[in-house]
Coordinates of C-alpha atoms in Angstrom, one line a residue:
Chain A
M174 CA -36.0 76.0 88.5
N175 CA -39.3 77.9 88.8
L176 CA -42.6 77.4 87.0
V177 CA -41.8 79.9 84.2
T178 CA -38.6 78.0 83.3
I179 CA -40.5 74.7 83.3
L180 CA -43.4 76.1 81.2
D181 CA -40.8 77.6 78.8
Y182 CA -38.8 74.4 78.2
S183 CA -42.0 72.3 78.2
G184 CA -43.6 74.5 75.6
V185 CA -40.6 74.4 73.4
A186 CA -40.3 70.6 73.8
V187 CA -43.9 69.8 73.1
F188 CA -44.2 72.1 70.2
A189 CA -41.0 70.6 68.8
A190 CA -42.6 67.2 69.2
T191 CA -45.6 68.4 67.2
G192 CA -43.3 69.6 64.5
A193 CA -41.5 66.2 64.5
L194 CA -44.9 64.4 64.3
S195 CA -45.9 66.5 61.3
A196 CA -42.5 65.5 59.7
S197 CA -43.4 61.9 60.5
R198 CA -46.8 62.2 58.9
K199 CA -45.0 63.5 55.8
Q200 CA -42.3 60.8 56.0
M201 CA -39.4 63.2 56.0
D202 CA -35.8 62.4 56.8
I203 CA -34.3 62.9 60.2
I204 CA -32.7 66.2 59.5
S205 CA -36.0 67.6 58.3
F206 CA -37.5 66.2 61.5
M207 CA -35.0 68.4 63.4
F208 CA -35.7 71.4 61.2
L209 CA -39.5 71.2 61.6
A210 CA -39.1 70.5 65.3
G211 CA -36.9 73.5 65.7
V212 CA -39.0 75.9 63.7
T213 CA -42.2 74.9 65.6
G214 CA -40.5 74.8 69.0
V215 CA -38.8 78.2 68.8
G216 CA -40.8 80.0 66.0
G217 CA -43.4 81.6 68.2
G218 CA -40.9 82.9 70.7
T219 CA -38.6 84.1 68.0
F220 CA -41.3 86.2 66.5
R221 CA -42.3 87.5 69.9
D222 CA -38.7 88.6 70.7
L223 CA -38.3 90.3 67.2
V224 CA -41.5 92.3 67.7
L225 CA -40.6 93.2 71.3
D226 CA -37.1 94.2 70.1
V227 CA -35.3 92.0 72.7
P228 CA -32.5 89.5 71.9
V229 CA -33.9 86.3 70.4
F230 CA -34.0 83.9 73.3
W231 CA -32.3 80.9 71.7
I232 CA -29.3 82.9 70.4
A233 CA -28.0 83.4 74.0
N234 CA -29.1 80.0 75.2
H235 CA -28.6 77.0 72.9
D236 CA -30.3 74.6 75.2
Y237 CA -33.6 75.3 73.5
I238 CA -32.1 74.2 70.1
L239 CA -30.6 71.1 71.7
V240 CA -34.0 70.3 73.3
C241 CA -35.7 70.5 69.9
A242 CA -33.0 68.3 68.3
A243 CA -33.3 65.7 71.0
V244 CA -37.1 65.6 70.8
A245 CA -36.9 65.3 67.0
V246 CA -34.6 62.2 67.3
L247 CA -36.8 60.7 70.0
V248 CA -39.9 61.1 67.8
F249 CA -38.1 59.9 64.7
F250 CA -37.4 56.5 66.4
T251 CA -40.8 56.1 68.2
A252 CA -43.5 57.9 66.2
H253 CA -44.4 54.9 64.1
R254 CA -45.4 53.0 67.3
V255 CA -48.0 55.6 68.2
E256 CA -51.5 54.6 67.3
S257 CA -52.7 58.0 66.2
R258 CA -49.9 60.5 65.6
Y259 CA -52.5 63.2 64.7
K260 CA -54.3 62.8 68.1
L261 CA -51.0 62.9 70.0
L262 CA -50.0 66.0 68.0
L263 CA -53.2 67.8 68.9
W264 CA -52.8 67.1 72.6
L265 CA -49.2 68.1 72.7
D266 CA -50.0 71.2 70.7
A267 CA -52.6 72.1 73.4
I268 CA -50.0 71.9 76.2
G269 CA -47.6 74.0 74.1
L270 CA -50.3 76.5 73.4
A271 CA -51.2 76.9 77.0
A272 CA -47.5 77.2 78.1
F273 CA -46.7 79.7 75.4
A274 CA -49.8 81.8 76.0
V275 CA -48.6 82.4 79.6
M276 CA -44.9 82.8 78.6
G277 CA -45.6 85.3 75.8
A278 CA -47.9 87.3 78.0
A279 CA -45.4 87.4 80.8
K280 CA -42.6 88.5 78.6
G281 CA -44.8 91.1 76.8
L282 CA -45.8 92.5 80.2
A283 CA -42.3 92.5 81.5
V284 CA -40.9 94.3 78.5
T285 CA -43.6 96.9 77.7
G286 CA -45.7 97.1 80.9
S287 CA -48.8 97.2 78.7
P288 CA -51.6 94.6 79.3
V289 CA -52.9 95.0 75.7
V290 CA -49.4 94.1 74.3
A291 CA -49.0 91.3 76.8
I292 CA -52.3 89.6 75.7
I293 CA -51.4 90.1 72.0
M294 CA -47.9 88.6 72.6
G295 CA -49.4 85.7 74.5
M296 CA -51.6 85.0 71.5
L297 CA -48.9 85.4 68.9
T298 CA -46.3 83.3 70.8
A299 CA -48.8 80.5 71.4
T300 CA -50.2 80.3 67.8
F301 CA -47.3 81.3 65.6
G302 CA -45.2 78.1 66.0
G303 CA -48.2 75.9 65.1
I304 CA -49.1 78.1 62.1
L305 CA -45.5 77.9 60.8
R306 CA -45.5 74.1 61.2
D307 CA -48.7 73.7 59.3
V308 CA -47.5 76.0 56.5
L309 CA -44.2 74.3 56.2
A310 CA -45.5 70.8 56.3
G311 CA -48.3 71.6 53.9
E312 CA -51.0 70.6 56.4
Q313 CA -54.3 72.5 56.6
S314 CA -53.7 75.4 59.0
V315 CA -54.7 74.8 62.6
L316 CA -56.5 78.1 62.3
L317 CA -59.0 76.6 59.9
R318 CA -60.0 73.6 62.0
P319 CA -63.3 74.0 63.8
E320 CA -61.6 74.4 67.1
V321 CA -61.1 77.3 69.4
Y322 CA -57.4 77.6 68.8
V323 CA -56.9 81.3 69.0
S324 CA -59.6 81.7 71.7
A325 CA -57.7 79.3 74.0
A326 CA -54.5 81.3 73.5
L327 CA -56.4 84.5 74.3
M328 CA -57.9 82.9 77.4
G329 CA -54.5 81.9 78.8
A330 CA -52.9 85.2 78.0
G331 CA -55.9 87.1 79.4
V332 CA -56.1 85.2 82.7
Y333 CA -52.4 85.6 83.3
T334 CA -52.4 89.3 82.5
L335 CA -55.5 90.2 84.4
G336 CA -54.3 88.1 87.3
D337 CA -51.1 90.0 87.4
L338 CA -52.9 93.3 87.2
A339 CA -55.1 92.2 90.1
G340 CA -52.0 91.6 92.1
F341 CA -52.1 87.8 92.4
A342 CA -48.8 86.0 93.0
P343 CA -46.9 85.1 89.7
L344 CA -47.3 81.4 90.4
I345 CA -51.0 81.7 90.6
C346 CA -51.3 83.8 87.4
Q347 CA -49.1 81.3 85.5
L348 CA -51.0 78.3 86.7
G349 CA -54.3 80.0 86.2
G350 CA -53.4 81.0 82.6
F351 CA -52.0 77.6 81.8
I352 CA -55.1 75.8 83.1
A353 CA -57.5 78.2 81.4
A354 CA -55.9 77.9 78.0
F355 CA -55.5 74.1 78.3
A356 CA -59.1 73.6 79.5
V357 CA -60.6 75.6 76.6
R358 CA -58.4 73.9 74.0
G359 CA -58.6 70.5 75.5
G360 CA -62.4 70.7 75.8
A361 CA -62.6 71.6 72.1
I362 CA -60.4 68.6 71.2
R363 CA -62.3 66.2 73.4
F364 CA -65.9 67.3 72.8
G365 CA -65.6 69.6 69.7
Chain B
M920 CA -13.6 90.9 45.6
N921 CA -13.1 87.9 47.8
L922 CA -14.8 84.5 47.8
V923 CA -17.4 85.6 50.4
T924 CA -18.5 88.5 48.3
I925 CA -18.7 86.3 45.3
L926 CA -20.7 83.6 47.1
D927 CA -23.0 86.3 48.5
Y928 CA -23.9 87.9 45.2
S929 CA -24.1 84.6 43.5
G930 CA -26.4 83.2 46.1
V931 CA -28.7 86.2 45.8
A932 CA -28.6 86.1 42.0
V933 CA -29.3 82.4 41.7
F934 CA -32.1 82.4 44.3
A935 CA -33.6 85.5 42.6
A936 CA -33.5 83.4 39.3
T937 CA -35.4 80.6 41.0
G938 CA -38.0 83.0 42.2
A939 CA -38.3 84.4 38.7
L940 CA -38.6 80.9 37.3
S941 CA -41.4 80.2 39.7
A942 CA -43.1 83.4 38.6
S943 CA -42.6 82.2 35.0
R944 CA -44.2 78.8 35.7
K945 CA -47.2 80.7 37.2
Q946 CA -47.3 83.1 34.2
M947 CA -47.1 86.3 36.4
D948 CA -46.4 89.8 35.1
I949 CA -42.9 91.3 35.1
I950 CA -43.3 93.3 38.3
S951 CA -44.4 90.1 40.1
F952 CA -41.3 88.4 38.6
M953 CA -39.2 91.1 40.3
F954 CA -41.1 90.8 43.5
L955 CA -40.7 87.0 43.7
A956 CA -37.1 87.3 42.6
G957 CA -36.4 89.8 45.4
V958 CA -38.2 87.9 48.1
T959 CA -36.4 84.7 47.2
G960 CA -33.1 86.4 46.7
V961 CA -32.8 88.4 49.9
G962 CA -35.5 86.6 52.1
G963 CA -33.1 84.2 53.8
G964 CA -30.5 86.8 54.6
T965 CA -33.2 89.2 55.8
F966 CA -34.4 86.7 58.3
R967 CA -30.8 85.8 59.4
D968 CA -30.1 89.5 60.0
L969 CA -33.3 90.1 62.0
V970 CA -32.6 87.1 64.3
L971 CA -28.9 88.1 64.7
D972 CA -30.1 91.7 65.4
V973 CA -27.7 93.3 62.9
P974 CA -28.8 95.8 60.2
V975 CA -30.6 94.1 57.3
F976 CA -27.9 93.7 54.6
W977 CA -29.8 95.2 51.6
I978 CA -30.9 98.3 53.4
A979 CA -27.3 99.6 53.5
N980 CA -26.4 98.2 50.1
H981 CA -29.0 98.4 47.3
D982 CA -26.9 96.5 44.8
Y983 CA -28.6 93.3 46.1
I984 CA -32.0 94.6 45.1
L985 CA -30.8 95.8 41.7
V986 CA -29.2 92.3 41.1
C987 CA -32.6 90.7 41.9
A988 CA -34.4 93.1 39.6
A989 CA -31.9 92.6 36.7
V990 CA -32.1 88.8 37.1
A991 CA -35.9 89.0 37.1
V992 CA -35.9 90.9 33.8
L993 CA -33.4 88.5 32.2
V994 CA -35.5 85.5 33.2
F995 CA -38.7 87.2 32.1
F996 CA -37.3 87.5 28.5
T997 CA -35.6 84.1 28.3
A998 CA -37.3 81.6 30.5
H999 CA -39.8 80.4 27.8
R1000 CA -36.8 79.2 25.8
V1001 CA -35.6 76.9 28.5
E1002 CA -36.6 73.3 28.0
S1003 CA -37.3 72.5 31.6
R1004 CA -37.7 75.5 33.8
Y1005 CA -38.3 73.3 36.8
K1006 CA -35.0 71.4 36.4
L1007 CA -33.1 74.6 35.9
L1008 CA -34.8 76.0 39.0
L1009 CA -33.7 73.0 41.1
W1010 CA -30.0 73.3 40.0
L1011 CA -29.9 77.0 40.6
D1012 CA -31.6 76.5 43.9
A1013 CA -28.8 74.0 44.8
I1014 CA -26.1 76.6 44.1
G1015 CA -27.9 79.2 46.1
L1016 CA -28.4 76.8 48.9
A1017 CA -24.7 75.9 49.1
A1018 CA -23.6 79.6 48.9
F1019 CA -26.1 80.7 51.6
A1020 CA -25.3 77.8 53.9
V1021 CA -21.7 79.1 54.0
M1022 CA -22.6 82.8 54.1
G1023 CA -25.2 82.3 56.9
A1024 CA -22.8 80.2 59.0
A1025 CA -20.0 82.8 58.5
K1026 CA -22.2 85.7 59.6
G1027 CA -23.7 83.8 62.5
L1028 CA -20.2 82.8 63.7
A1029 CA -18.8 86.4 63.2
V1030 CA -21.7 88.0 65.1
T1031 CA -22.2 85.5 68.0
G1032 CA -19.0 83.4 68.1
S1033 CA -21.2 80.4 68.7
P1034 CA -20.8 77.3 66.5
V1035 CA -24.3 76.1 67.3
V1036 CA -25.8 79.5 66.2
A1037 CA -23.6 79.5 63.2
I1038 CA -24.9 76.2 62.0
I1039 CA -28.5 77.1 62.6
M1040 CA -28.0 80.4 60.8
G1041 CA -26.5 78.6 57.8
M1042 CA -29.5 76.3 57.6
L1043 CA -32.0 79.1 58.0
T1044 CA -30.4 81.4 55.5
A1045 CA -30.1 78.6 53.0
T1046 CA -33.6 77.3 53.3
F1047 CA -35.7 80.3 54.1
G1048 CA -35.7 82.0 50.7
G1049 CA -36.8 78.8 48.9
I1050 CA -39.5 78.2 51.5
L1051 CA -40.9 81.7 51.1
R1052 CA -40.8 81.3 47.3
D1053 CA -42.7 78.1 47.4
V1054 CA -45.3 79.5 49.8
L1055 CA -45.8 82.7 47.8
A1056 CA -45.9 80.9 44.4
G1057 CA -48.3 78.2 45.7
E1058 CA -45.8 75.4 44.8
Q1059 CA -45.4 72.4 46.9
S1060 CA -42.9 73.3 49.6
V1061 CA -39.3 72.3 48.7
L1062 CA -39.2 70.7 52.2
L1063 CA -41.8 68.1 51.2
R1064 CA -40.0 66.9 48.1
P1065 CA -38.1 63.6 48.8
E1066 CA -34.7 65.3 48.6
V1067 CA -32.2 66.1 51.2
Y1068 CA -32.8 69.8 51.1
V1069 CA -32.2 70.7 54.8
S1070 CA -29.5 68.0 55.1
A1071 CA -27.5 69.7 52.4
A1072 CA -27.8 73.1 54.1
L1073 CA -26.7 71.5 57.4
M1074 CA -23.8 69.8 55.7
G1075 CA -22.5 73.1 54.2
A1076 CA -23.0 75.1 57.4
G1077 CA -21.4 72.3 59.4
V1078 CA -18.3 71.8 57.2
Y1079 CA -17.7 75.6 57.2
T1080 CA -18.1 76.0 61.0
L1081 CA -16.1 72.9 61.9
G1082 CA -13.4 73.9 59.5
D1083 CA -13.2 77.3 61.1
L1084 CA -13.1 75.9 64.6
A1085 CA -10.3 73.5 63.4
G1086 CA -8.3 76.6 62.3
F1087 CA -8.4 76.1 58.5
A1088 CA -8.0 79.2 56.3
P1089 CA -11.3 81.0 55.6
L1090 CA -11.1 80.3 51.9
I1091 CA -10.7 76.5 52.6
C1092 CA -13.7 76.5 54.9
Q1093 CA -15.9 78.5 52.5
L1094 CA -15.0 76.3 49.5
G1095 CA -15.3 73.1 51.6
G1096 CA -18.7 74.1 52.9
F1097 CA -20.0 75.1 49.4
I1098 CA -18.8 71.9 47.8
A1099 CA -20.2 69.7 50.6
A1100 CA -23.6 71.3 50.4
F1101 CA -23.7 71.3 46.6
A1102 CA -22.5 67.7 46.4
V1103 CA -25.2 66.4 48.8
R1104 CA -28.0 68.4 47.2
G1105 CA -26.8 67.9 43.6
G1106 CA -26.4 64.1 44.2
A1107 CA -30.0 64.0 45.4
I1108 CA -31.3 65.9 42.3
R1109 CA -29.3 63.8 40.0
F1110 CA -29.8 60.3 41.5
G1111 CA -32.6 60.9 44.0
Chain C
M982 CA -55.0 114.9 62.1
N983 CA -53.1 115.0 58.8
L984 CA -53.4 112.9 55.7
V985 CA -50.7 110.5 56.7
T986 CA -52.5 109.6 59.9
I987 CA -55.8 109.2 58.1
L988 CA -54.1 107.0 55.4
D989 CA -52.4 105.0 58.2
Y990 CA -55.5 104.2 60.2
S991 CA -57.6 103.7 57.1
G992 CA -55.1 101.3 55.7
V993 CA -55.1 99.3 59.0
A994 CA -58.9 99.3 59.2
V995 CA -59.6 98.2 55.6
F996 CA -56.9 95.5 55.7
A997 CA -58.4 94.4 59.0
A998 CA -61.8 94.2 57.3
T999 CA -60.4 92.1 54.5
G1000 CA -58.9 89.7 57.1
A1001 CA -62.3 89.5 58.9
L1002 CA -64.0 88.9 55.5
S1003 CA -61.6 86.0 54.9
A1004 CA -62.4 84.7 58.3
S1005 CA -66.1 85.0 57.4
R1006 CA -65.7 83.1 54.2
K1007 CA -64.1 80.3 56.2
Q1008 CA -66.8 80.5 58.9
M1009 CA -64.3 81.0 61.8
D1010 CA -65.3 82.1 65.3
I1011 CA -65.2 85.7 66.5
I1012 CA -61.8 85.4 68.2
S1013 CA -60.3 84.1 64.9
F1014 CA -62.0 87.0 63.1
M1015 CA -60.0 89.3 65.4
F1016 CA -56.8 87.4 65.0
L1017 CA -57.0 87.4 61.2
A1018 CA -58.1 91.0 61.2
G1019 CA -55.2 92.0 63.4
V1020 CA -52.6 90.0 61.4
T1021 CA -53.8 91.4 58.1
G1022 CA -54.2 95.0 59.5
V1023 CA -50.8 95.4 61.1
G1024 CA -48.8 92.6 59.4
G1025 CA -47.3 94.7 56.6
G1026 CA -46.3 97.5 58.9
T1027 CA -44.8 95.1 61.4
F1028 CA -42.6 93.6 58.8
R1029 CA -41.6 97.1 57.5
D1030 CA -40.6 98.2 61.0
L1031 CA -38.6 95.1 61.8
V1032 CA -36.6 95.5 58.5
L1033 CA -36.1 99.2 59.1
D1034 CA -35.1 98.4 62.7
V1035 CA -37.5 101.0 64.2
P1036 CA -39.9 100.1 67.1
V1037 CA -42.9 98.2 65.9
F1038 CA -45.7 100.8 65.5
W1039 CA -48.5 99.1 67.4
I1040 CA -46.4 98.3 70.4
A1041 CA -46.2 102.0 71.4
N1042 CA -49.8 102.8 70.2
H1043 CA -52.5 100.2 70.9
D1044 CA -55.1 102.1 69.0
Y1045 CA -54.2 100.1 65.9
I1046 CA -55.0 96.9 67.7
L1047 CA -58.3 98.2 69.0
V1048 CA -59.2 99.4 65.5
C1049 CA -58.6 95.9 64.2
A1050 CA -60.6 94.3 67.0
A1051 CA -63.5 96.8 66.5
V1052 CA -63.5 96.2 62.7
A1053 CA -63.5 92.4 63.3
V1054 CA -66.6 92.6 65.5
L1055 CA -68.4 94.9 63.1
V1056 CA -67.7 92.5 60.2
F1057 CA -68.6 89.5 62.3
F1058 CA -72.1 90.9 62.8
T1059 CA -72.7 92.3 59.3
A1060 CA -70.7 90.2 56.7
H1061 CA -73.5 87.7 56.0
R1062 CA -75.6 90.6 54.7
V1063 CA -73.1 91.5 52.1
E1064 CA -74.0 90.1 48.7
S1065 CA -70.5 89.3 47.6
R1066 CA -68.0 89.2 50.4
Y1067 CA -65.2 88.5 48.0
K1068 CA -65.9 91.5 45.8
L1069 CA -66.0 93.8 48.9
L1070 CA -62.8 92.2 50.1
L1071 CA -61.0 93.0 46.8
W1072 CA -62.1 96.6 46.8
L1073 CA -61.2 97.2 50.5
D1074 CA -57.9 95.5 49.8
A1075 CA -57.3 97.9 47.0
I1076 CA -57.8 100.9 49.3
G1077 CA -55.5 99.4 51.9
L1078 CA -52.9 98.6 49.3
A1079 CA -52.9 102.2 48.1
A1080 CA -52.7 103.6 51.6
F1081 CA -49.9 101.3 52.7
A1082 CA -47.8 101.8 49.5
V1083 CA -47.7 105.5 50.4
M1084 CA -47.2 104.9 54.2
G1085 CA -44.5 102.4 53.7
A1086 CA -42.6 104.5 51.2
A1087 CA -42.9 107.6 53.5
K1088 CA -41.5 105.7 56.5
G1089 CA -38.8 104.0 54.4
L1090 CA -37.7 107.4 53.1
A1091 CA -37.9 109.1 56.5
V1092 CA -35.8 106.4 58.2
T1093 CA -33.1 105.6 55.5
G1094 CA -33.2 108.6 53.1
S1095 CA -32.9 106.1 50.2
P1096 CA -35.4 106.2 47.4
V1097 CA -34.7 102.5 46.5
V1098 CA -35.4 101.4 50.0
A1099 CA -38.5 103.7 50.2
I1100 CA -40.0 102.0 47.1
I1101 CA -39.2 98.5 48.3
M1102 CA -40.7 99.3 51.7
G1103 CA -43.9 100.7 50.1
M1104 CA -44.2 97.5 48.1
L1105 CA -43.6 95.2 51.1
T1106 CA -45.9 97.1 53.5
A1107 CA -48.7 97.1 50.9
T1108 CA -48.5 93.5 49.9
F1109 CA -47.3 91.7 53.0
G1110 CA -50.6 91.9 55.0
G1111 CA -52.7 90.5 52.2
I1112 CA -50.2 87.7 51.6
L1113 CA -50.2 86.7 55.3
R1114 CA -54.0 86.8 55.2
D1115 CA -54.2 84.5 52.2
V1116 CA -51.6 82.0 53.6
L1117 CA -53.4 81.9 57.0
A1118 CA -56.9 81.6 55.6
G1119 CA -55.8 79.0 53.1
E1120 CA -57.0 81.2 50.2
Q1121 CA -55.1 81.2 46.9
S1122 CA -52.5 83.9 47.2
V1123 CA -53.4 87.3 46.0
L1124 CA -50.1 87.2 44.1
L1125 CA -51.4 84.4 41.9
R1126 CA -54.5 86.1 40.7
P1127 CA -54.3 87.6 37.3
E1128 CA -54.3 91.1 38.6
V1129 CA -51.6 93.7 38.8
Y1130 CA -51.3 93.5 42.6
V1131 CA -47.6 94.2 43.1
S1132 CA -47.5 96.6 40.2
A1133 CA -50.1 98.8 41.9
A1134 CA -48.1 98.9 45.1
L1135 CA -45.0 99.7 43.1
M1136 CA -46.8 102.5 41.3
G1137 CA -48.1 104.1 44.5
A1138 CA -44.7 103.8 46.3
G1139 CA -42.9 105.1 43.1
V1140 CA -45.2 108.1 42.6
Y1141 CA -44.8 109.1 46.2
T1142 CA -41.1 108.7 46.3
L1143 CA -40.4 110.4 43.0
G1144 CA -42.8 113.2 43.9
D1145 CA -40.9 113.7 47.1
L1146 CA -37.5 113.8 45.3
A1147 CA -38.9 116.3 42.9
G1148 CA -39.8 118.6 45.7
F1149 CA -43.5 118.4 45.7
A1150 CA -45.4 119.1 48.9
P1151 CA -46.0 116.0 51.1
L1152 CA -49.8 116.2 50.7
I1153 CA -49.4 116.1 46.9
C1154 CA -47.1 113.2 47.0
Q1155 CA -49.3 111.2 49.3
L1156 CA -52.5 111.9 47.3
G1157 CA -50.7 111.2 44.1
G1158 CA -49.3 107.9 45.3
F1159 CA -52.6 106.8 46.7
I1160 CA -54.5 107.7 43.6
A1161 CA -51.9 106.1 41.3
A1162 CA -51.9 102.8 43.2
F1163 CA -55.7 102.7 43.6
A1164 CA -56.3 103.5 39.9
V1165 CA -54.0 100.7 38.7
R1166 CA -55.4 98.1 41.1
G1167 CA -59.0 99.3 40.8
G1168 CA -58.8 99.3 37.0
A1169 CA -57.6 95.7 37.2
I1170 CA -60.4 94.6 39.5
R1171 CA -63.0 96.4 37.3
F1172 CA -61.8 95.6 33.9
G1173 CA -59.2 92.8 34.4

């Protein structure tokens, strides 16, 4: 299991958790927890794959769906114990954002070979799930909060893509992209 | 004309009617009635087909579009006579939900052979049109109402898929799925 | 460079400008300007291409993305000087609507040969970007304003498609469709 696989499942799991936390804030039932967890967890990647015209990743591999469902059940039974569900949601969202910025850029680069498309795909993959979650849960869109949401995604996708172009090893590019995105977004949450 | 075809057109027609009723509640013009009817009527199936990577169903067969347009015109000239447009919208939505949960699961199973994908596709097809309608018409999302919306879709898709796996005749699976979804959702509207 | 190419880039650029103006109204940062400009500029065409099952237009040609980014930067540094950003947004949106109604119908007709699909595609391409913008920026949906938004798109797509069926030269159909859509929408903004 390499870093890309870990980033991939981690991103899906933490975004699923943010979807479930949103469901929890709105006091939905457990099936709606799963639904919102699933949409948030795989939404960004689904859109990425449709635009790149490659098979949607969770059709061939159901593990992603099962991860979302398991995370939703876990959050359903534990979320009321968390002191600030919103704060937890923001931090998990930051991890997912960083993981998906790298994953999206990597897939965009692999499929098209174009750095511009790679960076756009990183941004879209990283932001789309959270946008869908906020629209569906009737929350104020994450785009409207005074935090550098899209900038963090751009930073992660950009560092990954430029690192790859510069010939760095994949692991370095992935780690660099993840850390860059998380640092920008985390800094904004902590100090913004 | 078999049950699947009937479910299919019925689902499109009743969802189109809910879109037109939403347009009526917002006092839109007749073209916007058609637009909202069309988006709601074929939105779920469009998303299903994109994700399954099969041709979008209404591109090859325009009858679906014409059904939506006809329903929109009908609703435009009659909706003001209905005592409670919102109640009617909810019940039509329940019929569409049940029909599309079965249709989505059937197509998902036919294309991929995977029960997990079939159930997800049933849920997505059944819920996506209503979600789009509510977002576009600026209504509170149907997901946020205290009713078992997604659960009903899951029930319909699940009964169909499990029935098929258990070797029941298609007609039984379709009827069973439709009745299961409608019973859950209708019960919630009536007693919830 | 023929009229279709001009309409195409103009439509992307003016829709991108409306996205950036929305970002300006919400006081977003420059990267969010670019994001909203990009989503609004290429959103309608992306959806059109997905439904038509043809390669997404900006994947093969990045110029569209760069146009959106350049427009976003321009708006970022000038929008505060405009007296009424909202009025400017409405008029630019009308130009984009007219350009995309024609472009969408032309592509729909070229790919499927069906006038019904062509008209639907013109409507979808013309309206989808603005809808996405409003949802993402948390503005009231353009569909809900008392203006003939969808009707104008239908008019443009219809004039283009019927003109083509009647055997008129492409340039005539394109100009006719553009003028028809812009006249309907502009009239509604001016006198509505």
